[in-house]
PDB file of C-alpha atoms in Angstrom:
ATOM      1  CA  UNK A 719     103.673  88.566  75.032  1.00  0.00           C
ATOM      2  CA  UNK A 720     107.120  90.115  75.207  1.00  0.00           C
ATOM      3  CA  UNK A 721     109.649  88.003  77.110  1.00  0.00           C
ATOM      4  CA  UNK A 722     112.905  89.606  78.226  1.00  0.00           C
ATOM      5  CA  UNK A 723     115.882  87.520  79.332  1.00  0.00           C
ATOM      6  CA  UNK A 724     119.106  88.751  80.860  1.00  0.00           C
ATOM      7  CA  UNK A 725     122.245  86.659  80.963  1.00  0.00           C
ATOM      8  CA  UNK A 726     124.160  86.136  83.155  1.00  0.00           C
ATOM      9  CA  UNK A 727     122.000  86.410  86.261  1.00  0.00           C
ATOM     10  CA  UNK A 728     125.066  87.290  88.302  1.00  0.00           C
ATOM     11  CA  UNK A 729     128.614  88.291  87.466  1.00  0.00           C
ATOM     12  CA  UNK A 730     131.671  88.934  89.616  1.00  0.00           C
ATOM     13  CA  UNK A 731     134.763  90.568  88.126  1.00  0.00           C
ATOM     14  CA  UNK A 732     137.953  92.195  89.408  1.00  0.00           C
ATOM     15  CA  UNK A 733     138.257  95.938  89.199  1.00  0.00           C
ATOM     16  CA  UNK A 734     139.451  97.252  85.860  1.00  0.00           C
ATOM     17  CA  UNK A 735     137.917  94.562  83.687  1.00  0.00           C
ATOM     18  CA  UNK A 736     135.778  95.329  80.679  1.00  0.00           C
ATOM     19  CA  UNK A 737     132.500  93.439  80.715  1.00  0.00           C
ATOM     20  CA  UNK A 738     129.379  92.780  78.673  1.00  0.00           C
ATOM     21  CA  UNK A 739     125.854  92.257  79.916  1.00  0.00           C
ATOM     22  CA  UNK A 740     123.287  90.700  77.622  1.00  0.00           C
ATOM     23  CA  UNK A 741     119.582  91.261  77.091  1.00  0.00           C
ATOM     24  CA  UNK A 742     117.401  89.317  74.676  1.00  0.00           C
ATOM     25  CA  UNK A 743     113.746  89.802  73.807  1.00  0.00           C
ATOM     26  CA  UNK A 744     111.201  87.806  71.856  1.00  0.00           C
ATOM     27  CA  UNK A 745     109.225  90.488  70.019  1.00  0.00           C
ATOM     28  CA  UNK A 746     111.410  92.709  67.843  1.00  0.00           C
ATOM     29  CA  UNK A 747     108.607  95.204  67.139  1.00  0.00           C
ATOM     30  CA  UNK A 748     109.796  97.636  69.800  1.00  0.00           C
ATOM     31  CA  UNK A 749     110.260 101.375  69.903  1.00  0.00           C
ATOM     32  CA  UNK A 750     112.638 101.644  72.820  1.00  0.00           C
ATOM     33  CA  UNK A 751     115.180  99.727  74.827  1.00  0.00           C
ATOM     34  CA  UNK A 752     116.391 101.204  78.068  1.00  0.00           C
ATOM     35  CA  UNK A 753     119.113 100.092  80.469  1.00  0.00           C
ATOM     36  CA  UNK A 754     118.809 100.817  84.184  1.00  0.00           C
ATOM     37  CA  UNK A 755     120.918 100.435  87.273  1.00  0.00           C
ATOM     38  CA  UNK A 756     119.394  99.471  90.623  1.00  0.00           C
ATOM     39  CA  UNK A 757     121.214  99.613  93.942  1.00  0.00           C
ATOM     40  CA  UNK A 758     119.898  97.406  96.787  1.00  0.00           C
ATOM     41  CA  UNK A 759     116.609  98.685  98.178  1.00  0.00           C
ATOM     42  CA  UNK A 760     116.527 101.620  95.781  1.00  0.00           C
ATOM     43  CA  UNK A 761     114.635 102.662  92.686  1.00  0.00           C
ATOM     44  CA  UNK A 762     115.885 102.374  89.120  1.00  0.00           C
ATOM     45  CA  UNK A 763     118.309 104.859  87.614  1.00  0.00           C
ATOM     46  CA  UNK A 764     118.208 105.304  83.859  1.00  0.00           C
ATOM     47  CA  UNK A 765     121.547 104.678  82.167  1.00  0.00           C
ATOM     48  CA  UNK A 766     120.886 104.649  78.432  1.00  0.00           C
ATOM     49  CA  UNK A 767     117.870 104.798  76.128  1.00  0.00           C
ATOM     50  CA  UNK A 768     118.070 103.430  72.595  1.00  0.00           C
ATOM     51  CA  UNK A 769     115.203 104.353  70.326  1.00  0.00           C
ATOM     52  CA  UNK A 770     114.176 102.155  67.411  1.00  0.00           C
ATOM     53  CA  UNK A 771     115.994 104.194  64.779  1.00  0.00           C
ATOM     54  CA  UNK A 772     119.259 103.974  66.714  1.00  0.00           C
ATOM     55  CA  UNK A 773     121.733 101.139  67.016  1.00  0.00           C
ATOM     56  CA  UNK A 774     123.755 102.281  69.995  1.00  0.00           C
ATOM     57  CA  UNK A 775     124.182 104.871  72.708  1.00  0.00           C
ATOM     58  CA  UNK A 776     127.189 105.845  74.767  1.00  0.00           C
ATOM     59  CA  UNK A 777     127.541 107.558  78.112  1.00  0.00           C
ATOM     60  CA  UNK A 778     130.967 107.744  79.695  1.00  0.00           C
ATOM     61  CA  UNK A 779     132.242 104.212  80.247  1.00  0.00           C
ATOM     62  CA  UNK A 780     128.940 102.686  79.151  1.00  0.00           C
ATOM     63  CA  UNK A 781     127.968 101.661  75.647  1.00  0.00           C
ATOM     64  CA  UNK A 782     124.717  99.964  74.737  1.00  0.00           C
ATOM     65  CA  UNK A 783     123.919  98.425  71.382  1.00  0.00           C
ATOM     66  CA  UNK A 784     120.650  97.235  69.906  1.00  0.00           C
ATOM     67  CA  UNK A 785     120.038  94.637  67.197  1.00  0.00           C
ATOM     68  CA  UNK A 786     116.285  94.468  66.734  1.00  0.00           C
ATOM     69  CA  UNK A 787     116.417  91.816  64.036  1.00  0.00           C
ATOM     70  CA  UNK A 788     118.063  89.330  66.378  1.00  0.00           C
ATOM     71  CA  UNK A 789     116.236  90.548  69.482  1.00  0.00           C
ATOM     72  CA  UNK A 790     119.411  91.395  71.373  1.00  0.00           C
ATOM     73  CA  UNK A 791     121.035  94.237  73.234  1.00  0.00           C
ATOM     74  CA  UNK A 792     124.365  94.424  75.016  1.00  0.00           C
ATOM     75  CA  UNK A 793     125.604  96.797  77.683  1.00  0.00           C
ATOM     76  CA  UNK A 794     129.359  97.220  77.636  1.00  0.00           C
ATOM     77  CA  UNK A 795     131.055  98.600  80.746  1.00  0.00           C
ATOM     78  CA  UNK A 796     134.661  99.654  80.307  1.00  0.00           C
ATOM     79  CA  UNK A 797     137.250  99.672  83.068  1.00  0.00           C
ATOM     80  CA  UNK A 798     134.845  98.504  85.760  1.00  0.00           C
ATOM     81  CA  UNK A 799     134.995 100.030  89.246  1.00  0.00           C
ATOM     82  CA  UNK A 800     133.685  98.837  92.637  1.00  0.00           C
ATOM     83  CA  UNK A 801     131.095 101.621  92.430  1.00  0.00           C
ATOM     84  CA  UNK A 802     129.605  99.883  89.396  1.00  0.00           C
ATOM     85  CA  UNK A 803     128.403  97.069  91.655  1.00  0.00           C
ATOM     86  CA  UNK A 804     124.618  96.965  91.291  1.00  0.00           C
ATOM     87  CA  UNK A 805     121.857  95.142  89.446  1.00  0.00           C
ATOM     88  CA  UNK A 806     121.506  96.100  85.793  1.00  0.00           C
ATOM     89  CA  UNK A 807     118.102  95.800  84.183  1.00  0.00           C
ATOM     90  CA  UNK A 808     116.998  96.153  80.598  1.00  0.00           C
ATOM     91  CA  UNK A 809     113.484  97.103  79.533  1.00  0.00           C
ATOM     92  CA  UNK A 810     111.969  96.932  76.058  1.00  0.00           C
ATOM     93  CA  UNK A 811     108.683  97.953  74.555  1.00  0.00           C
ATOM     94  CA  UNK A 812     106.457 100.429  72.866  1.00  0.00           C
ATOM     95  CA  UNK A 813     103.902 102.194  75.032  1.00  0.00           C
ATOM     96  CA  UNK A 814     104.616  99.764  77.866  1.00  0.00           C
ATOM     97  CA  UNK A 815     108.036  98.592  78.922  1.00  0.00           C
ATOM     98  CA  UNK A 816     108.774  95.006  79.964  1.00  0.00           C
ATOM     99  CA  UNK A 817     111.726  94.193  82.146  1.00  0.00           C
ATOM    100  CA  UNK A 818     114.205  91.389  82.430  1.00  0.00           C
ATOM    101  CA  UNK A 819     115.139  89.980  85.837  1.00  0.00           C
ATOM    102  CA  UNK A 820     118.477  91.757  85.786  1.00  0.00           C
ATOM    103  CA  UNK A 821     122.153  90.928  86.092  1.00  0.00           C
ATOM    104  CA  UNK A 822     123.681  91.373  89.535  1.00  0.00           C
ATOM    105  CA  UNK A 823     127.194  92.736  89.067  1.00  0.00           C
ATOM    106  CA  UNK A 824     129.905  92.699  91.705  1.00  0.00           C
ATOM    107  CA  UNK A 825     133.190  94.464  90.986  1.00  0.00           C
ATOM    108  CA  UNK A 826     135.880  93.441  93.458  1.00  0.00           C
ATOM    109  CA  UNK A 827     138.621  95.898  94.461  1.00  0.00           C
TER     110      UNK A 827
ATOM    111  CA  UNK B 164     117.071 117.964  88.975  1.00  0.00           C
ATOM    112  CA  UNK B 165     113.454 116.884  88.574  1.00  0.00           C
ATOM    113  CA  UNK B 166     112.553 113.642  90.304  1.00  0.00           C
ATOM    114  CA  UNK B 167     109.659 111.255  90.718  1.00  0.00           C
ATOM    115  CA  UNK B 168     108.524 111.481  94.348  1.00  0.00           C
ATOM    116  CA  UNK B 169     107.068 108.508  96.193  1.00  0.00           C
ATOM    117  CA  UNK B 170     105.816 107.988  99.731  1.00  0.00           C
ATOM    118  CA  UNK B 171     106.041 106.270 102.061  1.00  0.00           C
ATOM    119  CA  UNK B 172     109.471 104.737 101.509  1.00  0.00           C
ATOM    120  CA  UNK B 173     108.641 101.874 103.828  1.00  0.00           C
ATOM    121  CA  UNK B 174     105.344 100.416 105.012  1.00  0.00           C
ATOM    122  CA  UNK B 175     104.757  97.499 107.349  1.00  0.00           C
ATOM    123  CA  UNK B 176     101.196  96.308 107.707  1.00  0.00           C
ATOM    124  CA  UNK B 177      99.253  93.284 108.817  1.00  0.00           C
ATOM    125  CA  UNK B 178      97.358  91.195 106.338  1.00  0.00           C
ATOM    126  CA  UNK B 179      93.773  92.288 105.704  1.00  0.00           C
ATOM    127  CA  UNK B 180      94.680  95.931 106.376  1.00  0.00           C
ATOM    128  CA  UNK B 181      94.471  98.689 103.784  1.00  0.00           C
ATOM    129  CA  UNK B 182      97.573 100.417 102.441  1.00  0.00           C
ATOM    130  CA  UNK B 183      98.098 103.316 100.052  1.00  0.00           C
ATOM    131  CA  UNK B 184     101.075 104.608  98.105  1.00  0.00           C
ATOM    132  CA  UNK B 185     101.472 108.035  96.574  1.00  0.00           C
ATOM    133  CA  UNK B 186     103.439 109.173  93.552  1.00  0.00           C
ATOM    134  CA  UNK B 187     104.167 112.605  92.115  1.00  0.00           C
ATOM    135  CA  UNK B 188     105.724 112.349  88.632  1.00  0.00           C
ATOM    136  CA  UNK B 189     108.154 114.743  87.034  1.00  0.00           C
ATOM    137  CA  UNK B 190     106.334 117.948  86.132  1.00  0.00           C
ATOM    138  CA  UNK B 191     104.918 117.816  82.628  1.00  0.00           C
ATOM    139  CA  UNK B 192     105.130 114.040  82.270  1.00  0.00           C
ATOM    140  CA  UNK B 193     101.820 112.849  80.910  1.00  0.00           C
ATOM    141  CA  UNK B 194     102.424 109.139  81.331  1.00  0.00           C
ATOM    142  CA  UNK B 195     102.612 107.517  84.758  1.00  0.00           C
ATOM    143  CA  UNK B 196     103.284 103.885  85.592  1.00  0.00           C
ATOM    144  CA  UNK B 197     103.005 101.733  88.700  1.00  0.00           C
ATOM    145  CA  UNK B 198     105.263  98.684  88.785  1.00  0.00           C
ATOM    146  CA  UNK B 199     105.623  95.937  91.378  1.00  0.00           C
ATOM    147  CA  UNK B 200     109.010  94.336  91.941  1.00  0.00           C
ATOM    148  CA  UNK B 201     109.374  91.158  93.935  1.00  0.00           C
ATOM    149  CA  UNK B 202     112.830  90.606  95.397  1.00  0.00           C
ATOM    150  CA  UNK B 203     115.186  89.129  92.811  1.00  0.00           C
ATOM    151  CA  UNK B 204     112.874  89.796  89.886  1.00  0.00           C
ATOM    152  CA  UNK B 205     112.367  92.576  87.371  1.00  0.00           C
ATOM    153  CA  UNK B 206     109.562  95.118  87.751  1.00  0.00           C
ATOM    154  CA  UNK B 207     106.141  94.095  86.464  1.00  0.00           C
ATOM    155  CA  UNK B 208     103.684  96.675  85.186  1.00  0.00           C
ATOM    156  CA  UNK B 209     100.514  97.023  87.245  1.00  0.00           C
ATOM    157  CA  UNK B 210      98.861 100.071  85.703  1.00  0.00           C
ATOM    158  CA  UNK B 211      99.638 102.793  83.193  1.00  0.00           C
ATOM    159  CA  UNK B 212      98.019 106.234  82.952  1.00  0.00           C
ATOM    160  CA  UNK B 213      97.987 108.727  80.128  1.00  0.00           C
ATOM    161  CA  UNK B 214      97.009 111.973  81.848  1.00  0.00           C
ATOM    162  CA  UNK B 215      94.066 110.926  84.050  1.00  0.00           C
ATOM    163  CA  UNK B 216      93.021 107.943  81.923  1.00  0.00           C
ATOM    164  CA  UNK B 217      93.982 104.330  82.489  1.00  0.00           C
ATOM    165  CA  UNK B 218      95.502 102.903  79.308  1.00  0.00           C
ATOM    166  CA  UNK B 219      96.588  99.517  80.660  1.00  0.00           C
ATOM    167  CA  UNK B 220      95.542  97.833  83.897  1.00  0.00           C
ATOM    168  CA  UNK B 221      95.461  94.292  82.575  1.00  0.00           C
ATOM    169  CA  UNK B 222      97.923  93.078  85.237  1.00  0.00           C
ATOM    170  CA  UNK B 223      96.311  94.892  88.148  1.00  0.00           C
ATOM    171  CA  UNK B 224      94.552  92.507  90.592  1.00  0.00           C
ATOM    172  CA  UNK B 225      91.357  94.486  90.582  1.00  0.00           C
ATOM    173  CA  UNK B 226      89.716  92.565  93.391  1.00  0.00           C
ATOM    174  CA  UNK B 227      92.083  94.205  95.856  1.00  0.00           C
ATOM    175  CA  UNK B 228      94.121  96.846  94.012  1.00  0.00           C
ATOM    176  CA  UNK B 229      92.952 100.211  92.760  1.00  0.00           C
ATOM    177  CA  UNK B 230      94.763 103.161  91.232  1.00  0.00           C
ATOM    178  CA  UNK B 231      93.752 106.661  90.382  1.00  0.00           C
ATOM    179  CA  UNK B 232      95.212 109.815  88.902  1.00  0.00           C
ATOM    180  CA  UNK B 233      92.318 112.190  89.295  1.00  0.00           C
ATOM    181  CA  UNK B 234      93.786 115.422  87.966  1.00  0.00           C
ATOM    182  CA  UNK B 235      96.335 113.849  85.686  1.00  0.00           C
ATOM    183  CA  UNK B 236      99.218 114.763  87.957  1.00  0.00           C
ATOM    184  CA  UNK B 237      99.883 112.726  91.118  1.00  0.00           C
ATOM    185  CA  UNK B 238      98.599 109.213  91.633  1.00  0.00           C
ATOM    186  CA  UNK B 239      97.583 106.848  94.428  1.00  0.00           C
ATOM    187  CA  UNK B 240      97.818 103.061  94.434  1.00  0.00           C
ATOM    188  CA  UNK B 241      95.710 101.299  97.052  1.00  0.00           C
ATOM    189  CA  UNK B 242      95.624  97.722  98.283  1.00  0.00           C
ATOM    190  CA  UNK B 243      92.683  96.493 100.334  1.00  0.00           C
ATOM    191  CA  UNK B 244      92.915  94.014 101.907  1.00  0.00           C
ATOM    192  CA  UNK B 245      96.657  93.390 101.858  1.00  0.00           C
ATOM    193  CA  UNK B 246      97.842  89.784 101.585  1.00  0.00           C
ATOM    194  CA  UNK B 247     101.189  88.213 102.472  1.00  0.00           C
ATOM    195  CA  UNK B 248     102.024  87.843  98.774  1.00  0.00           C
ATOM    196  CA  UNK B 249     101.764  91.595  98.268  1.00  0.00           C
ATOM    197  CA  UNK B 250     105.100  92.129 100.013  1.00  0.00           C
ATOM    198  CA  UNK B 251     107.224  93.803  97.342  1.00  0.00           C
ATOM    199  CA  UNK B 252     108.676  97.104  96.181  1.00  0.00           C
ATOM    200  CA  UNK B 253     106.113  99.342  94.497  1.00  0.00           C
ATOM    201  CA  UNK B 254     107.753 101.584  91.945  1.00  0.00           C
ATOM    202  CA  UNK B 255     106.316 104.612  90.223  1.00  0.00           C
ATOM    203  CA  UNK B 256     107.708 105.894  86.931  1.00  0.00           C
ATOM    204  CA  UNK B 257     106.864 108.666  84.523  1.00  0.00           C
ATOM    205  CA  UNK B 258     107.698 109.577  80.957  1.00  0.00           C
ATOM    206  CA  UNK B 259     107.192 112.580  78.751  1.00  0.00           C
ATOM    207  CA  UNK B 260     106.079 111.006  75.514  1.00  0.00           C
ATOM    208  CA  UNK B 261     103.165 108.975  74.278  1.00  0.00           C
ATOM    209  CA  UNK B 262     101.699 108.195  70.868  1.00  0.00           C
ATOM    210  CA  UNK B 263     103.726 105.155  69.992  1.00  0.00           C
ATOM    211  CA  UNK B 264     106.846 105.720  71.961  1.00  0.00           C
ATOM    212  CA  UNK B 265     107.287 105.531  75.706  1.00  0.00           C
ATOM    213  CA  UNK B 266     110.159 107.939  75.850  1.00  0.00           C
ATOM    214  CA  UNK B 267     112.672 107.644  78.635  1.00  0.00           C
ATOM    215  CA  UNK B 268     111.305 106.210  81.877  1.00  0.00           C
ATOM    216  CA  UNK B 269     112.227 107.890  85.150  1.00  0.00           C
ATOM    217  CA  UNK B 270     111.634 106.045  88.406  1.00  0.00           C
ATOM    218  CA  UNK B 271     111.092 107.091  91.973  1.00  0.00           C
ATOM    219  CA  UNK B 272     112.866 105.517  94.943  1.00  0.00           C
ATOM    220  CA  UNK B 273     109.998 103.091  95.491  1.00  0.00           C
ATOM    221  CA  UNK B 274     107.806 102.089  98.418  1.00  0.00           C
ATOM    222  CA  UNK B 275     108.821  98.885 100.181  1.00  0.00           C
ATOM    223  CA  UNK B 276     105.776  97.018 101.515  1.00  0.00           C
ATOM    224  CA  UNK B 277     106.011  94.252 104.094  1.00  0.00           C
ATOM    225  CA  UNK B 278     102.820  92.403 104.951  1.00  0.00           C
ATOM    226  CA  UNK B 279     102.916  90.416 108.216  1.00  0.00           C
TER     227      UNK B 279
END
């Protein structure tokens, strides 16, 4: 069974810092890895999707990389802003997606 | 912009009562998912539909939960009777692709259930 781990569980940084969130998974036979953002009490917003043939995706200040062989993905956030404060979740899988518990990010002004 | 619609946004019920959640996926999305998210945890898959067919309900507590997607479009998730441990956010998601690749998942705003 796929196990997804996200480290750290929580992170607090001052505004402007670059930061990295980590996601690891146990079964490397995946088609997709997707990063989401979740604000308190809300649904999940898709940030980036990396398909199995890809190694990274970029959107604005966000960059996600995927290393299937080591079972790892990182989400890099450049020049963090208070509006980036949220929980970030990664999901991996094939026809079904399994989630980590998320990293709760706080960006302080 | 197309969205996944869910209702109700909030539901408070007493234990042993019945509750139902509704989801309308993005138009054209064949695959529909119901997830449950307990506070502080990641979403866990309850049931997955491809069109009107269930393709995975292995984590659905079938003694009290049921889900249907009769015409392959919108879906209903029902709990009867509700228990205290069912308090959670129920999230619906949809995706365009199947056949080996999920495609990008799109989520609704969720339905927050509180069982008293």
